[in-house]
Every structure is written in structure tokens, then in C-alpha cells.
Coordinates of C-alpha atoms in Angstrom, one line a residue:
Chain A
X1 CA 14.1 17.6 15.9
X2 CA 11.7 15.5 13.7
X3 CA 12.8 17.4 10.6
X4 CA 16.4 16.6 11.4
X5 CA 15.6 13.0 12.0
X6 CA 13.9 12.9 8.6
X7 CA 16.9 14.5 6.9
X8 CA 19.3 12.1 8.5
X9 CA 17.2 9.0 7.5
X10 CA 16.8 10.2 3.9
X11 CA 20.5 11.1 3.7
X12 CA 21.4 7.6 5.0
X13 CA 19.1 6.0 2.4
X14 CA 20.6 7.8 -0.6
X15 CA 24.2 6.9 0.3
X16 CA 24.2 3.9 -2.3
X17 CA 23.5 6.4 -5.1
X18 CA 26.7 8.2 -4.3
X19 CA 29.1 5.9 -2.5
X20 CA 28.4 2.2 -3.2
X21 CA 29.6 1.0 -6.6
X22 CA 30.6 -2.6 -6.0
X23 CA 28.8 -5.4 -7.9
X24 CA 27.9 -7.5 -5.0
X25 CA 25.3 -7.6 -2.2
X26 CA 26.6 -4.5 -0.5
X27 CA 23.8 -2.0 -1.6
X28 CA 21.1 -4.5 -0.6
X29 CA 22.8 -5.2 2.8
X30 CA 23.3 -1.5 3.4
X31 CA 19.6 -0.6 2.8
X32 CA 18.5 -3.5 5.0
X33 CA 20.8 -2.4 7.8
X34 CA 19.7 1.3 7.7
X35 CA 16.0 0.3 7.7
X36 CA 16.5 -2.2 10.5
X37 CA 18.4 0.3 12.6
X38 CA 15.7 2.9 12.1
X39 CA 13.0 0.5 13.1
X40 CA 14.9 -0.4 16.2
X41 CA 15.4 3.3 17.0
X42 CA 11.7 3.9 16.8
X43 CA 10.9 0.8 18.8
X44 CA 13.4 1.3 21.6
X45 CA 14.1 4.9 22.1
X46 CA 12.0 7.2 20.0
X47 CA 8.5 6.3 21.1
Chain B
X1 CA -4.9 -27.7 -11.2
X2 CA -8.3 -26.1 -11.3
X3 CA -9.8 -28.7 -8.9
X4 CA -7.0 -28.3 -6.3
X5 CA -7.3 -24.5 -6.5
X6 CA -11.1 -24.8 -6.0
X7 CA -10.6 -26.9 -2.9
X8 CA -8.0 -24.5 -1.5
X9 CA -10.1 -21.6 -2.4
X10 CA -13.2 -23.1 -0.8
X11 CA -11.3 -23.7 2.5
X12 CA -10.0 -20.1 2.4
X13 CA -13.5 -18.7 1.7
X14 CA -15.0 -20.8 4.5
X15 CA -12.4 -19.8 7.1
X16 CA -12.7 -16.1 6.1
X17 CA -16.5 -16.1 6.2
X18 CA -16.5 -17.8 9.6
X19 CA -14.1 -15.1 10.9
X20 CA -16.3 -12.3 9.4
X21 CA -19.5 -13.9 11.0
X22 CA -17.9 -13.9 14.4
X23 CA -16.7 -10.3 13.8
X24 CA -20.2 -9.0 13.0
X25 CA -21.5 -9.6 16.5
X26 CA -22.0 -6.5 18.6
X27 CA -21.9 -4.0 15.7
X28 CA -24.3 -1.2 16.7
X29 CA -23.2 2.0 15.0
X30 CA -20.8 3.5 12.4
X31 CA -18.0 3.6 15.0
X32 CA -18.2 -0.2 15.5
X33 CA -18.7 -0.8 11.8
X34 CA -16.0 1.4 10.3
X35 CA -13.3 1.5 12.9
X36 CA -14.0 -1.6 15.1
X37 CA -15.3 0.6 18.0
X38 CA -11.7 1.7 18.6
X39 CA -11.1 -1.6 20.3
X40 CA -8.6 -3.4 18.0
X41 CA -5.5 -5.0 19.6
X42 CA -2.0 -3.9 18.5
X43 CA -1.2 -7.2 16.8
X44 CA -4.4 -7.3 14.7
X45 CA -4.0 -3.5 13.9
X46 CA -0.5 -4.2 12.7
X47 CA -1.5 -7.1 10.5
X48 CA -4.5 -5.3 9.0
X49 CA -2.3 -2.3 8.3
X50 CA 0.3 -4.5 6.7
X51 CA -2.2 -6.6 4.7
X52 CA -4.0 -3.4 3.5
X53 CA -0.7 -1.8 2.4
X54 CA 1.0 -4.8 0.8
X55 CA -1.2 -5.7 -2.2
X56 CA -0.7 -8.3 -5.0
X57 CA 1.9 -5.7 -6.3
X58 CA 4.4 -7.3 -3.9
X59 CA 4.4 -10.9 -5.2
X60 CA 3.8 -10.0 -8.8
X61 CA 4.9 -6.4 -9.5
X62 CA 7.8 -6.1 -7.1
X63 CA 9.2 -9.5 -7.9
X64 CA 9.2 -8.6 -11.5
X65 CA 10.5 -5.1 -10.9
X66 CA 13.5 -6.4 -9.0
X67 CA 14.0 -9.1 -11.6
X68 CA 14.1 -6.5 -14.4
X69 CA 15.8 -3.6 -12.6
X70 CA 17.8 -5.0 -9.7
X71 CA 18.4 -3.6 -6.2
X72 CA 16.9 -0.2 -7.0
X73 CA 13.5 -1.8 -6.6
X74 CA 14.4 -2.8 -3.1
X75 CA 15.6 0.8 -2.3
X76 CA 12.4 2.2 -3.7
X77 CA 10.3 -0.1 -1.5
X78 CA 12.4 0.6 1.6
X79 CA 12.1 4.4 1.0
X80 CA 8.4 3.9 1.3
X81 CA 8.9 1.9 4.5
X82 CA 11.2 4.4 6.3
X83 CA 9.0 7.3 5.2
X84 CA 6.0 5.5 6.6
X85 CA 7.8 4.8 9.9
X86 CA 8.9 8.4 10.1
X87 CA 5.4 9.7 9.5
X88 CA 3.6 7.2 11.7
X89 CA 5.9 7.6 14.7
X90 CA 5.2 11.3 14.6
X91 CA 1.7 11.7 13.4
X92 CA 0.0 8.4 14.4
X93 CA -0.3 9.3 18.1
X94 CA -1.7 12.8 17.2
X95 CA -4.2 11.4 14.7
X96 CA -5.3 8.6 17.1
X97 CA -5.8 11.0 20.1
X98 CA -7.6 13.6 17.9
X99 CA -9.8 10.8 16.6
X100 CA -10.7 9.5 20.0
X101 CA -11.3 13.0 21.6
X102 CA -13.4 14.3 18.7
X103 CA -15.1 11.1 17.5
X104 CA -13.6 11.0 14.1
X105 CA -14.5 7.9 12.0
X106 CA -13.3 8.8 8.5
X107 CA -10.2 10.7 7.4
X108 CA -12.7 13.2 6.1
X109 CA -14.0 13.9 9.6
X110 CA -10.7 15.4 10.6
X111 CA -10.6 17.5 7.4
X112 CA -14.3 18.6 7.9
X113 CA -13.5 19.6 11.5
X114 CA -10.6 21.8 10.4
X115 CA -11.7 23.1 7.0
X116 CA -15.4 22.5 6.8
X117 CA -17.7 19.9 5.4
X118 CA -17.6 20.9 1.7
X119 CA -13.8 20.1 1.7
X120 CA -14.5 16.6 3.1
X121 CA -17.0 16.1 0.2
X122 CA -14.4 17.1 -2.4
X123 CA -11.9 14.8 -0.7
X124 CA -14.3 11.9 -0.9
X125 CA -14.6 12.4 -4.7
X126 CA -10.9 12.7 -5.1
X127 CA -10.1 9.5 -3.3
X128 CA -12.9 7.6 -5.1
X129 CA -11.6 8.7 -8.5
X130 CA -8.1 7.7 -7.4
X131 CA -8.8 4.4 -5.8
X132 CA -11.7 2.7 -7.7
X133 CA -9.5 2.2 -10.9
X134 CA -6.6 1.1 -8.6
X135 CA -8.7 -1.7 -7.1
X136 CA -10.1 -2.7 -10.5
X137 CA -6.6 -3.1 -11.8
X138 CA -5.7 -5.3 -8.7
X139 CA -8.7 -7.5 -9.6
X140 CA -7.6 -7.6 -13.3
X141 CA -4.1 -8.6 -12.4
X142 CA -5.0 -11.3 -9.9
X143 CA -7.7 -12.8 -12.2
X144 CA -5.2 -13.0 -15.1
X145 CA -2.8 -14.9 -12.8
X146 CA -5.6 -17.2 -11.7
X147 CA -6.7 -17.8 -15.3
X148 CA -3.1 -18.8 -16.3
X149 CA -2.2 -20.8 -13.3
X150 CA -5.3 -22.3 -11.9
X151 CA -7.5 -22.7 -14.9
X152 CA -10.2 -20.4 -13.5
X153 CA -11.7 -18.1 -16.2
X154 CA -10.9 -14.4 -16.0
X155 CA -14.5 -13.4 -15.4
X156 CA -14.8 -16.1 -12.8
X157 CA -11.7 -14.7 -11.0
X158 CA -13.1 -11.1 -11.0
X159 CA -16.5 -12.2 -9.8
X160 CA -15.1 -14.4 -7.0
X161 CA -12.8 -11.6 -5.9
X162 CA -15.6 -9.1 -5.9
X163 CA -17.9 -11.3 -4.0
X164 CA -15.4 -12.0 -1.2
X165 CA -14.4 -8.3 -1.0
X166 CA -18.0 -7.2 -0.5
X167 CA -19.1 -10.1 1.6
X168 CA -16.5 -10.0 4.3
X169 CA -16.6 -6.2 4.5
X170 CA -20.4 -6.2 4.5
X171 CA -20.7 -8.8 7.3
X172 CA -18.1 -7.7 9.7
X173 CA -17.2 -4.2 8.8
X174 CA -13.7 -3.1 10.0
X175 CA -13.5 -6.0 12.5
X176 CA -14.3 -8.5 9.8
X177 CA -11.8 -7.0 7.4
X178 CA -9.1 -6.7 10.1
X179 CA -9.5 -10.2 11.4
X180 CA -9.5 -11.7 7.9
X181 CA -6.6 -9.5 7.0
X182 CA -4.7 -10.8 10.0
X183 CA -5.0 -14.4 9.0
X184 CA -4.3 -13.6 5.4
X185 CA -1.3 -11.4 6.3
X186 CA 0.3 -14.4 8.1
X187 CA -0.5 -16.6 5.1
X188 CA 1.1 -14.1 2.7
X189 CA 4.3 -14.0 4.8
X190 CA 4.5 -17.8 5.2
X191 CA 4.1 -18.3 1.4
X192 CA 6.7 -15.7 0.6
X193 CA 9.2 -17.6 2.9
X194 CA 8.2 -20.9 1.3
X195 CA 8.7 -19.5 -2.2
X196 CA 12.1 -18.1 -1.5
X197 CA 13.3 -21.4 0.1
X198 CA 11.8 -23.5 -2.7
X199 CA 13.5 -21.4 -5.4
X200 CA 16.8 -21.5 -3.6
X201 CA 16.7 -25.3 -3.3
X202 CA 15.5 -25.7 -6.9
X203 CA 18.0 -23.4 -8.5
X204 CA 21.1 -23.4 -6.3
X205 CA 21.8 -27.0 -5.6
X206 CA 25.0 -27.0 -7.6
X207 CA 26.1 -23.3 -7.3
X208 CA 25.8 -20.6 -4.7
X209 CA 23.6 -17.6 -5.1
X210 CA 26.3 -15.3 -3.7
X211 CA 28.9 -16.7 -6.1
X212 CA 26.7 -16.2 -9.1
X213 CA 25.3 -12.8 -8.0
X214 CA 28.1 -10.6 -9.5
X215 CA 26.8 -11.7 -12.9
X216 CA 23.9 -9.2 -12.4
X217 CA 26.5 -6.4 -12.8
X218 CA 24.9 -3.0 -13.0
X219 CA 21.6 -4.3 -11.5
X220 CA 23.4 -4.5 -8.1
X221 CA 24.1 -0.7 -7.9
X222 CA 22.2 2.5 -8.2
X223 CA 21.9 4.6 -10.2
X224 CA 21.8 2.5 -13.3
X225 CA 20.1 2.7 -16.7
X226 CA 16.7 1.9 -15.2
X227 CA 17.0 3.6 -11.8
X228 CA 18.0 7.1 -12.8
X229 CA 17.9 9.6 -9.9
X230 CA 14.9 11.3 -11.5
X231 CA 13.0 8.1 -12.0
X232 CA 13.7 7.1 -8.4
X233 CA 12.4 10.4 -7.1
X234 CA 9.3 10.3 -9.3
X235 CA 8.3 6.9 -8.0
X236 CA 9.4 7.4 -4.4
X237 CA 7.8 10.7 -3.5
X238 CA 4.1 9.7 -3.8
X239 CA 4.8 6.5 -1.8
X240 CA 6.9 8.2 0.9
X241 CA 3.7 10.0 2.0
X242 CA 1.4 7.0 1.5
X243 CA 0.6 6.7 5.3
X244 CA -1.0 10.2 5.3
X245 CA -2.5 10.4 1.8
X246 CA -4.1 7.0 1.4
X247 CA -7.4 6.9 3.4
X248 CA -7.5 3.2 3.9
X249 CA -4.4 3.3 6.0
X250 CA -5.0 6.7 7.5
X251 CA -8.4 5.4 8.9
X252 CA -6.5 2.5 10.6
X253 CA -4.8 5.1 12.8
X254 CA -8.2 5.4 14.7
X255 CA -8.6 1.7 15.4
X256 CA -6.1 0.7 18.1
X257 CA -7.6 0.3 21.6
X258 CA -5.0 2.4 23.4
X259 CA -1.7 4.0 23.1
X260 CA 0.3 0.8 23.7
X261 CA -1.7 -0.9 20.9
X262 CA -1.0 2.0 18.6
X263 CA 2.8 1.8 19.3
X264 CA 2.7 -2.0 18.8
X265 CA 0.8 -1.5 15.5
X266 CA 3.5 0.8 14.1
X267 CA 6.5 -1.3 15.2
X268 CA 5.0 -4.7 14.2
X269 CA 3.9 -3.2 10.8
X270 CA 7.5 -2.0 10.3
X271 CA 8.9 -5.5 11.1
X272 CA 6.3 -7.1 8.8
X273 CA 7.1 -4.7 6.0
X274 CA 10.8 -5.1 6.3
X275 CA 10.7 -8.9 6.3
X276 CA 8.1 -9.1 3.5
X277 CA 10.1 -6.6 1.3
X278 CA 13.3 -8.5 1.9
X279 CA 11.7 -11.8 0.9
X280 CA 10.0 -10.5 -2.2
X281 CA 13.0 -8.6 -3.6
X282 CA 15.3 -11.5 -2.7
X283 CA 13.0 -13.7 -4.7
X284 CA 13.3 -11.3 -7.7
X285 CA 17.1 -11.4 -7.5
X286 CA 17.2 -15.2 -7.1
X287 CA 15.1 -15.6 -10.3
X288 CA 17.3 -13.1 -12.2
X289 CA 20.5 -14.9 -11.2
X290 CA 18.8 -18.2 -12.2
X291 CA 18.0 -16.6 -15.6
X292 CA 21.6 -15.6 -16.0
X293 CA 22.8 -19.1 -15.4
X294 CA 20.1 -20.7 -17.6
X295 CA 18.0 -22.4 -15.0
X296 CA 15.0 -20.0 -15.1
X297 CA 13.8 -18.7 -18.5
X298 CA 14.7 -15.2 -19.4
X299 CA 11.5 -13.2 -19.1
X300 CA 11.1 -9.9 -21.1
X301 CA 7.8 -8.7 -19.5
X302 CA 8.4 -8.1 -15.8
X303 CA 4.8 -8.8 -14.9
X304 CA 5.2 -12.3 -16.4
X305 CA 8.0 -13.3 -14.0
X306 CA 5.8 -14.6 -11.1
X307 CA 3.4 -16.4 -13.5
X308 CA 6.4 -18.1 -15.1
X309 CA 7.6 -19.2 -11.7
X310 CA 4.2 -20.5 -10.7
X311 CA 4.2 -22.6 -13.8
X312 CA 7.4 -24.3 -12.7
X313 CA 6.4 -25.0 -9.1
X314 CA 4.9 -28.2 -7.8
X315 CA 1.1 -28.0 -8.2
X316 CA 0.4 -27.8 -4.4
X317 CA 2.9 -24.9 -3.9
X318 CA 1.7 -23.1 -7.1
X319 CA -1.9 -23.3 -5.8
X320 CA -0.9 -22.0 -2.4
X321 CA 1.2 -19.1 -3.8
X322 CA -1.6 -18.2 -6.2
X323 CA -4.0 -18.1 -3.3
X324 CA -1.6 -15.9 -1.3
X325 CA -1.5 -13.5 -4.2
X326 CA -5.3 -13.6 -4.3
X327 CA -5.4 -12.9 -0.6
X328 CA -3.0 -10.0 -1.0
X329 CA -5.4 -8.4 -3.5
X330 CA -8.5 -9.1 -1.4
X331 CA -7.0 -7.6 1.8
X332 CA -6.1 -4.4 0.0
X333 CA -9.3 -4.2 -1.9
X334 CA -11.8 -4.8 0.9
X335 CA -10.0 -2.3 3.1
X336 CA -10.2 0.3 0.4
X337 CA -13.9 -0.5 -0.3
X338 CA -14.8 -0.2 3.4
X339 CA -13.0 3.1 3.7
X340 CA -14.5 4.5 0.5
X341 CA -18.0 3.4 1.6
X342 CA -17.5 5.3 4.9
X343 CA -16.2 8.4 3.1
X344 CA -18.9 8.4 0.4
X345 CA -21.8 7.6 2.7
X346 CA -20.7 9.7 5.7
X347 CA -18.6 12.6 4.2
X348 CA -20.3 13.0 0.8
X349 CA -23.9 12.2 1.6
X350 CA -23.9 13.0 5.3
X351 CA -25.5 9.6 6.2
X352 CA -25.1 8.2 9.6
X353 CA -27.0 5.0 8.7
X354 CA -25.3 1.6 8.8
X355 CA -27.5 0.4 6.0
X356 CA -26.3 3.2 3.7
X357 CA -22.7 2.2 4.3
X358 CA -23.5 -1.4 3.6
X359 CA -25.4 -0.5 0.4
X360 CA -22.4 1.6 -0.6
X361 CA -20.1 -1.4 -0.2
X362 CA -22.3 -3.4 -2.6
X363 CA -22.5 -0.5 -5.1
X364 CA -18.7 0.2 -5.0
X365 CA -17.8 -3.4 -5.4
X366 CA -20.2 -3.8 -8.3
X367 CA -18.6 -0.8 -10.0
X368 CA -15.1 -2.1 -9.4
X369 CA -16.1 -5.6 -10.9
X370 CA -17.8 -4.0 -13.9
X371 CA -14.7 -1.8 -14.6
X372 CA -12.4 -4.9 -14.2
X373 CA -14.6 -7.0 -16.5
X374 CA -14.7 -4.3 -19.2
X375 CA -11.0 -3.5 -18.9
X376 CA -11.0 -0.1 -20.6
X377 CA -7.5 1.3 -21.2
X378 CA -7.9 4.4 -19.1
X379 CA -8.4 2.3 -15.9
X380 CA -4.8 1.2 -16.0
X381 CA -3.7 4.8 -16.6
X382 CA -5.8 6.1 -13.7
X383 CA -4.6 3.4 -11.4
X384 CA -0.9 4.2 -12.1
X385 CA -1.8 7.8 -11.4
X386 CA -3.6 7.0 -8.0
X387 CA -0.7 7.8 -5.6
X388 CA 0.0 11.1 -7.4
X389 CA -3.7 12.1 -7.4
X390 CA -3.8 11.6 -3.7
X391 CA -0.8 13.9 -3.0
X392 CA -3.1 17.0 -3.2
X393 CA -4.4 16.1 0.3
X394 CA -1.0 16.4 2.0
X395 CA -1.0 20.1 2.6
X396 CA -4.4 19.8 4.3
X397 CA -3.3 17.1 6.6
X398 CA 0.0 18.9 7.5
X399 CA -2.1 22.0 7.9
X400 CA -4.2 20.4 10.6
X401 CA -1.1 20.0 12.8
X402 CA 1.2 22.8 11.7
X403 CA -0.6 25.7 10.1
X404 CA -3.3 27.8 11.6
X405 CA -4.3 29.6 8.5
X406 CA -6.5 28.0 5.9
X407 CA -10.2 27.3 5.8
X408 CA -12.8 26.1 3.4
X409 CA -11.8 28.1 0.3
X410 CA -8.1 27.5 0.4
X411 CA -8.4 23.8 1.3
X412 CA -11.0 23.2 -1.5
X413 CA -8.8 25.1 -4.0
X414 CA -5.8 23.1 -3.0
X415 CA -7.6 19.8 -3.6
X416 CA -9.0 20.9 -7.0
X417 CA -5.7 22.4 -8.2
X418 CA -3.5 19.5 -7.2
X419 CA -6.0 16.9 -8.6
X420 CA -6.5 18.8 -11.9
X421 CA -2.7 19.3 -12.3
X422 CA -2.1 15.5 -11.8
X423 CA -4.7 14.6 -14.4
X424 CA -3.4 17.2 -16.9
X425 CA 0.3 16.3 -16.5
X426 CA -0.4 12.6 -16.9
X427 CA -2.7 12.7 -19.9
X428 CA -0.7 15.4 -21.8
X429 CA 2.5 13.5 -20.9
X430 CA 3.9 16.9 -20.1
X431 CA 7.2 17.0 -18.2
X432 CA 7.9 20.7 -17.5
X433 CA 11.6 21.4 -16.7
X434 CA 12.2 17.7 -16.6
X435 CA 10.6 17.5 -13.1
X436 CA 8.4 14.5 -12.3
X437 CA 4.6 15.0 -12.1
X438 CA 4.5 13.9 -8.5
X439 CA 6.9 16.7 -7.5
X440 CA 4.9 19.3 -9.5
X441 CA 1.7 18.1 -7.8
X442 CA 3.2 18.3 -4.4
X443 CA 4.8 21.7 -5.0
X444 CA 1.7 23.3 -6.6
X445 CA -0.6 21.9 -3.9
X446 CA 1.5 23.3 -1.1
X447 CA 1.9 26.7 -2.9
X448 CA -1.8 27.0 -3.6
X449 CA -2.6 26.1 0.0
X450 CA -0.1 28.6 1.6
X451 CA -0.9 31.5 -0.8
X452 CA -4.7 31.0 -0.7
X453 CA -4.8 30.4 3.0
X454 CA -2.9 33.7 3.6
X455 CA -5.3 35.5 1.3
X456 CA -8.3 33.9 3.0
X457 CA -7.0 35.0 6.4
X458 CA -6.6 38.6 5.3

């Protein structure tokens, strides 16, 4: 379960390397959103 | 500027010393001294964890790295943060409860319990070799900034830093360090917010940051010329495991007073880390955009970006930001010194004496200051290598929780093999199969651990 969680989080973090190519704030916003959601997940449901 | 910095520094030193003096009351034994008697609140635990983790690298190194290389630097730092959250949310409760049940004080206590005392001794040597140059380089960096922006001489900066590192840790132990970290952590965050706002008002009065942003082009995507996938992996892997491999943060897993405080520590640290990382990297992007539109000078050396900014700020803000960078270096360095003193006196020399630990703080800080003043070239190289050197501990730590085989011989071999390989690869500049040194060290350490522990069992 924890291994799967790790794989999902890392996969989500590497998405900009593959799928985001626009010259704007999207990569920055995307990484902020993923980290925020993961922090919320840990705070609200995981622990 | 020197006199205003001296006033600000004097105020900072007096407040910190007062906190450390209050913290020293009630210290009776090593448990009180090194881990605050396991009675630290969740908020203070979170702030000391954050202030220990986030060094002067953030406001100097990461601002410059983002300026020079774009959003990849943000991704690199957030990979560290999600890795830490993943590891802490799983391992922190286990480490905390093991520590409480079995009376662990140092990271080496857990390793000694599982693999034997000689392994903890080797580990103490590995972390000392990895971390002493790292702290020296922090002192060198922060003293150079002070020299340029406050008029304080380089040697004056090193000696002041070294004195405060030793003095606050010496007086109050972990509680002194944690409480001073807490107030400095808040100060670092406030100054990062102030700097971002000041730069925005200074540079974007006639244009919008978001309108000008596309001028950064390739710096807004990954991979790019700087952030190749291989470079990203080589930098990210050692930091991803930072929470388990760096003893100064690992030891902090013992300090929360209960399970609720531990949970609060992890979550608040995550929130601090996310906000601080956003502020620092946003600042780097702001400055780069301002360079593109000719408002901020183009800076070739990325470590010179923050000093250039400090030179443009109003004197009062420049002094405050310089002091926050100084605080960031102090909070990281005194935590490392305290942890190293516990590991060297307790794990290496088997001493249960408080006086031995305090003497070790003085000796370690003196060694760090001497290294910093002499500035030999190999110190910088060793400090860059520190996170890779520490990776060899990872199989042992995972082994405590997931692997029954493995005793003294296999654990000792793992540390020696991983450590030696890291040194060899770095100094020979070898890059076998094009794979980064950190991946080699991790792979070889795990391979040696698994193979030798199987052989040791049979």
C-alpha cells in the first residue's frame, strides 16, 4: 500500500517532464498543486 | 551598514541567548540534553525540524539555482519535500515509538540495538566526515555574504557564527536549539515573504510578472538544457531520503512529547517547507524576469544573485534579510553540531557524561571554524558529496523495519562499501555507464547489505 502510494506520488511529480511543455506558469502551478494535495492527504486521511 | 547590522545582530544574539538560558533549566541527563527529555511540543518540533532542514542554501543557493535554471529547481526541491512527507508519515511513528520504548537518544542507538555497537561507531565516523565540511561551507557562504553586505570581515563572520552555534547548543542542548530554531524559523519565513513582496513592488510597478514570464522560455519547462533527466535524478535521489539518512533530522523524530505532537510536527513541517520553497523559488523567477526586462542586472554566477539583490535593497531590509540568512545557517549548523556531539561522545566513545557531550560541542565547533577560516579546496568537494556519502546508511535503516537478516558484519561492510564508493566515484570523476554516483552508491550499498546479510545468516 505504502509502496503504491510512493509510486503514485513520484509518477505525479514527473508528469511535467513528459506532458507539460507550455512556456508559462503551468509546470510551477502543477507541482505546487501535487505537493499541496499530498500534504492534505497526509494531514486529513492518511495519518 | 556595519553599525546597523551590529545592532540587529546584538538584538538577535541577546534574544537567542535568553531563550537558551531559559531552556537550560532542568537538564539532568543525556535524554534531556540531546532530545529535550522527549517533551517537545508539536509546533516547536515542526519549527526546529524545518529550521534544521532549510539552511542558508534556500535564500542563497536555491534563489540562484532557480534564477539560473528555472522551474526545474522548484521541482527538485519539491521532490525532496514529497519524499520526506512520504517517509515521515510511514517511518516517523515507528522510529518515535521504538525510541521511546527502548530509550534511544542518537540515531546510532537504533543501529547499535539492531546490528551491534561497532556499526554505530562506524556510522558516527561516516556522518562526521560527511557533515563537518558541510557545516564549514555553510559558515564560509554566510560569512562571505556578511562581508559583502554588512561590512563585517570574513573571519569576524566565521567566529561570530561559530560562537553562537556552540554557545546556544552548549547552554540549552536540544531544547535551547529547538526554541531558538523556532523563533528563527518564523523570522526566516517572514523575511522571505517581505523579500518577495519588496521585489514585486520594486520591479513590477509598470508591468506584470505573469505578462513578462513567457520571456523565460525554456526555463519554464523540464527537461531543458540544464535540468536533463539524469541531472535531475542525480540531485534528487540523495535528497529524497534526507529524512532517514541525515542524523540531525532523524534524531528529531525522538523529541515530540506524544503521538499527536509527532503528527503535528510532520504536517506543520510540510506546510512550512511548501510555503518556504514557493517563496524562495518565486523570488528566483521574479529576479530572472527582472533581468530579462533590464531592471535587475544579469548575474552569471548563480551564488551571486542574492548578494546582488541585497545590495539593491533599502539598508534596513538588506540587514534583516542578511540576518535571516545568517539565522538559517546557524539553525542548521547548531542542530548538526549537537547531533554529531551526541553520536561521537555516546556512540563512538561510549560516554554517558553530559560534560563529554558539551566538550565535544566545543571541539567540533572549533574544528568547523578552523576549516572555514582555512578554506581548503577539498572542503567544498566533501560538502557537495555529503548527501551521497550518507546514503550508505539507508539499507541499515530500512533493515531495522523490513529485513530480519543482517548483523554486525553485513551492516559494517555496507557502510564501508557505500562510503568508499562515494569517495572514489567523486574524486576520480568516474561515471560508469553514465549513471549518477548517488544511484551507484544506493545500489551497491543495498546489494552489499542483502548479499552479505544472507551470507552472514548462513
